[in-house]
């Protein structure tokens, strides 16, 4: 089975622009979580979605938003990009909301100039 | 609130030597505990996890970790380092309600020297 996939792999944006990152979970998984990993740090939780509803949100500004589609894929949107948004964005899927076992994708490397 | 502390941001070991990576957590209730490995330009791969039961857990690639409730620790070990173990290692916790929200440590970069 295919693992978690994310697109694009790399992205370069300018300050003030908007970006959309995409994630496809493992087949059969209904929960998707997003994490931001700034260089040299551990991943920070941004959102969890389960059955197309937001089920958890980390300490991130409203510029960050996400959604989950009927096929359980997900998009993360970031508006009004700041230099500090440069990071590796990781998507993780699990088969249900309360599952403690998450599978991570390879990430999208976002660079804001 | 939960927190995770990994002691040592960089660890250098000789090939064949013991690998020991330290992780301490802070939580009012023992959480689920995890170790992940991240190779350059890749996502996170689960090494092992502790949820319930035996406190010594074995994972992939010869790694194991022991949950010590009295010390609030979950240290990762491997008896004999291999060059392929060079990577960044993250300890993570999740509370037992699930919610898919992991709290990660800052990571420990492991360098293996010949």
Short mmCIF file of C-alpha atoms in Angstrom, two decimals:
data_model
loop_
_atom_site.label_atom_id
_atom_site.label_comp_id
_atom_site.label_asym_id
_atom_site.label_seq_id
_atom_site.Cartn_x
_atom_site.Cartn_y
_atom_site.Cartn_z
CA UNK A 1 0.00 0.00 0.00
CA UNK A 2 1.12 3.54 -0.68
CA UNK A 3 2.13 5.61 2.32
CA UNK A 4 1.14 9.17 3.09
CA UNK A 5 1.85 11.40 0.12
CA UNK A 6 2.34 15.15 0.11
CA UNK A 7 2.62 17.70 -2.64
CA UNK A 8 4.48 19.65 -3.66
CA UNK A 9 7.85 18.50 -2.38
CA UNK A 10 9.36 21.96 -2.36
CA UNK A 11 7.86 25.41 -2.66
CA UNK A 12 9.28 28.92 -2.71
CA UNK A 13 6.96 31.84 -1.97
CA UNK A 14 7.31 35.53 -1.30
CA UNK A 15 6.24 37.28 1.88
CA UNK A 16 2.54 38.17 1.82
CA UNK A 17 1.60 35.42 -0.61
CA UNK A 18 -0.69 32.51 0.08
CA UNK A 19 0.17 28.81 -0.17
CA UNK A 20 -1.76 25.54 -0.29
CA UNK A 21 -0.19 22.25 0.68
CA UNK A 22 -1.79 18.89 -0.03
CA UNK A 23 -1.84 15.55 1.72
CA UNK A 24 -3.24 12.15 0.80
CA UNK A 25 -3.53 9.74 3.72
CA UNK A 26 -2.95 6.02 3.67
CA UNK A 27 -5.92 4.21 2.19
CA UNK A 28 -8.48 3.54 4.90
CA UNK A 29 -7.17 6.24 7.22
CA UNK A 30 -9.76 8.83 8.19
CA UNK A 31 -7.70 11.17 10.34
CA UNK A 32 -5.12 13.66 9.11
CA UNK A 33 -2.88 15.84 11.26
CA UNK A 34 -0.58 18.66 10.18
CA UNK A 35 2.71 19.63 11.80
CA UNK A 36 5.19 22.43 11.22
CA UNK A 37 8.88 21.63 11.66
CA UNK A 38 11.16 24.63 11.72
CA UNK A 39 14.81 23.87 11.01
CA UNK A 40 16.52 22.54 14.12
CA UNK A 41 13.32 21.97 16.06
CA UNK A 42 10.82 19.22 16.62
CA UNK A 43 7.49 19.21 14.80
CA UNK A 44 4.73 21.42 16.21
CA UNK A 45 1.09 20.37 15.99
CA UNK A 46 -1.08 22.60 13.80
CA UNK A 47 -4.37 20.77 13.12
CA UNK A 48 -6.12 17.46 13.25
CA UNK A 49 -9.06 16.60 11.00
CA UNK A 50 -11.27 13.56 11.32
CA UNK A 51 -14.28 12.79 9.17
CA UNK A 52 -13.94 16.21 7.55
CA UNK A 53 -14.21 18.10 10.83
CA UNK A 54 -11.53 19.94 12.75
CA UNK A 55 -10.87 18.00 15.95
CA UNK A 56 -7.82 19.77 17.29
CA UNK A 57 -5.85 22.94 16.76
CA UNK A 58 -2.42 23.96 17.96
CA UNK A 59 -1.17 27.40 18.89
CA UNK A 60 -1.03 28.88 15.39
CA UNK A 61 -2.54 32.14 14.09
CA UNK A 62 -5.70 32.31 12.03
CA UNK A 63 -3.57 32.70 8.90
CA UNK A 64 -3.35 28.91 9.05
CA UNK A 65 -6.40 26.96 7.96
CA UNK A 66 -7.12 23.49 6.68
CA UNK A 67 -9.85 21.27 5.39
CA UNK A 68 -10.47 17.61 4.73
CA UNK A 69 -12.28 16.28 1.71
CA UNK A 70 -14.76 13.37 1.36
CA UNK A 71 -11.91 11.12 0.20
CA UNK A 72 -10.05 12.07 3.44
CA UNK A 73 -7.30 13.98 1.66
CA UNK A 74 -6.47 17.32 3.19
CA UNK A 75 -5.18 20.78 2.36
CA UNK A 76 -3.32 23.19 4.57
CA UNK A 77 -3.58 26.86 3.64
CA UNK A 78 -1.37 29.62 4.93
CA UNK A 79 -2.21 33.24 4.12
CA UNK A 80 -0.07 36.38 4.32
CA UNK A 81 3.15 34.40 4.49
CA UNK A 82 5.90 35.53 6.84
CA UNK A 83 9.58 34.64 6.75
CA UNK A 84 9.00 32.64 9.92
CA UNK A 85 6.62 30.33 8.10
CA UNK A 86 9.59 28.77 6.32
CA UNK A 87 9.58 25.17 7.50
CA UNK A 88 8.97 21.56 6.64
CA UNK A 89 5.24 20.86 6.81
CA UNK A 90 4.42 17.30 7.72
CA UNK A 91 1.18 15.48 7.30
CA UNK A 92 0.36 12.39 9.35
CA UNK A 93 -2.54 10.01 8.97
CA UNK A 94 -4.16 7.47 11.26
CA UNK A 95 -7.17 5.29 10.81
CA UNK A 96 -9.26 6.99 13.45
CA UNK A 97 -9.31 10.13 15.58
CA UNK A 98 -8.08 8.55 18.77
CA UNK A 99 -5.47 6.35 17.19
CA UNK A 100 -2.09 6.78 18.79
CA UNK A 101 -0.26 5.41 15.79
CA UNK A 102 0.38 8.04 13.16
CA UNK A 103 2.15 7.61 9.85
CA UNK A 104 4.02 10.60 8.49
CA UNK A 105 4.51 11.74 4.94
CA UNK A 106 7.79 13.05 3.56
CA UNK A 107 6.76 16.66 4.04
CA UNK A 108 6.64 19.81 1.96
CA UNK A 109 9.59 22.17 2.31
CA UNK A 110 8.28 25.75 2.22
CA UNK A 111 10.73 28.61 1.81
CA UNK A 112 9.44 32.17 2.19
CA UNK A 113 11.68 34.91 0.80
CA UNK B 1 0.14 20.40 29.95
CA UNK B 2 2.58 17.91 28.57
CA UNK B 3 6.19 18.57 27.64
CA UNK B 4 9.11 16.55 26.34
CA UNK B 5 12.79 17.14 27.01
CA UNK B 6 15.53 15.48 25.06
CA UNK B 7 18.92 15.80 26.71
CA UNK B 8 21.64 16.57 24.22
CA UNK B 9 20.95 18.08 20.83
CA UNK B 10 23.93 16.25 19.31
CA UNK B 11 25.40 12.86 20.15
CA UNK B 12 28.50 11.36 18.57
CA UNK B 13 29.11 7.63 18.84
CA UNK B 14 31.66 5.27 17.37
CA UNK B 15 30.52 2.50 15.11
CA UNK B 16 29.84 -0.54 17.29
CA UNK B 17 29.39 1.49 20.47
CA UNK B 18 26.25 1.86 22.57
CA UNK B 19 23.72 4.45 21.48
CA UNK B 20 21.84 6.12 24.34
CA UNK B 21 19.37 8.93 23.72
CA UNK B 22 17.59 10.46 26.69
CA UNK B 23 13.98 11.57 26.88
CA UNK B 24 12.05 12.85 29.86
CA UNK B 25 8.43 13.87 29.84
CA UNK B 26 6.24 15.98 32.05
CA UNK B 27 2.62 14.93 32.36
CA UNK B 28 0.12 14.51 35.16
CA UNK B 29 -0.86 11.13 33.73
CA UNK B 30 1.58 8.75 32.02
CA UNK B 31 1.12 9.40 28.32
CA UNK B 32 1.71 7.29 25.27
CA UNK B 33 5.40 7.53 24.35
CA UNK B 34 7.11 7.29 21.00
CA UNK B 35 10.48 7.50 19.32
CA UNK B 36 10.72 8.60 15.72
CA UNK B 37 13.72 8.79 13.39
CA UNK B 38 14.15 11.32 10.62
CA UNK B 39 16.71 10.92 7.86
CA UNK B 40 17.78 13.99 5.87
CA UNK B 41 15.04 15.42 3.69
CA UNK B 42 12.57 12.76 4.78
CA UNK B 43 9.54 12.50 7.03
CA UNK B 44 9.36 10.76 10.37
CA UNK B 45 9.53 7.00 10.78
CA UNK B 46 8.23 5.31 13.89
CA UNK B 47 10.94 3.37 15.74
CA UNK B 48 8.89 2.14 18.68
CA UNK B 49 6.07 3.06 21.03
CA UNK B 50 4.89 2.44 24.57
CA UNK B 51 1.19 2.39 25.35
CA UNK B 52 0.58 -0.22 28.06
CA UNK B 53 2.05 -3.46 29.32
CA UNK B 54 5.73 -4.36 29.28
CA UNK B 55 7.84 -1.32 30.02
CA UNK B 56 10.74 -2.47 27.84
CA UNK B 57 9.71 -2.12 24.23
CA UNK B 58 11.60 -3.25 21.18
CA UNK B 59 11.47 -1.47 17.89
CA UNK B 60 12.90 -1.61 14.44
CA UNK B 61 16.58 -1.57 13.52
CA UNK B 62 17.66 -3.03 16.88
CA UNK B 63 16.44 -0.13 19.01
CA UNK B 64 14.68 -0.50 22.31
CA UNK B 65 13.40 1.84 25.01
CA UNK B 66 12.32 1.49 28.60
CA UNK B 67 9.47 3.36 30.21
CA UNK B 68 10.29 4.32 33.79
CA UNK B 69 7.31 5.93 35.44
CA UNK B 70 9.19 6.89 38.61
CA UNK B 71 11.76 8.77 36.55
CA UNK B 72 9.29 10.01 33.91
CA UNK B 73 11.75 8.80 31.31
CA UNK B 74 11.72 6.89 28.05
CA UNK B 75 15.35 6.54 26.99
CA UNK B 76 16.25 4.96 23.66
CA UNK B 77 19.15 2.54 23.32
CA UNK B 78 20.89 0.40 20.74
CA UNK B 79 23.73 -1.90 21.79
CA UNK B 80 25.88 -1.43 18.71
CA UNK B 81 25.75 1.63 16.47
CA UNK B 82 25.82 1.27 12.71
CA UNK B 83 26.72 3.95 10.21
CA UNK B 84 23.13 3.85 8.95
CA UNK B 85 21.92 5.02 12.39
CA UNK B 86 23.13 8.54 11.64
CA UNK B 87 19.93 10.59 11.69
CA UNK B 88 17.83 12.81 13.91
CA UNK B 89 15.76 11.19 16.62
CA UNK B 90 12.62 12.61 18.19
CA UNK B 91 10.86 11.59 21.34
CA UNK B 92 7.13 12.31 21.37
CA UNK B 93 4.20 11.98 23.73
CA UNK B 94 0.46 11.83 23.23
CA UNK B 95 -2.11 11.94 25.96
CA UNK B 96 -4.35 8.95 26.35
CA UNK B 97 -7.41 10.68 24.98
CA UNK B 98 -5.88 10.42 21.55
CA UNK B 99 -6.87 13.40 19.44
CA UNK B 100 -3.83 12.80 17.26
CA UNK B 101 -1.91 15.66 18.87
CA UNK B 102 1.69 14.71 19.48
CA UNK B 103 4.12 16.78 21.52
CA UNK B 104 7.66 16.36 20.19
CA UNK B 105 11.01 16.98 21.78
CA UNK B 106 13.56 19.20 20.07
CA UNK B 107 15.41 16.22 18.65
CA UNK B 108 18.85 14.65 19.01
CA UNK B 109 21.18 14.50 16.03
CA UNK B 110 23.22 11.29 16.03
CA UNK B 111 26.58 11.17 14.29
CA UNK B 112 28.29 7.80 13.88
CA UNK B 113 32.06 7.81 13.40
CA UNK B 114 34.03 4.91 11.91
#
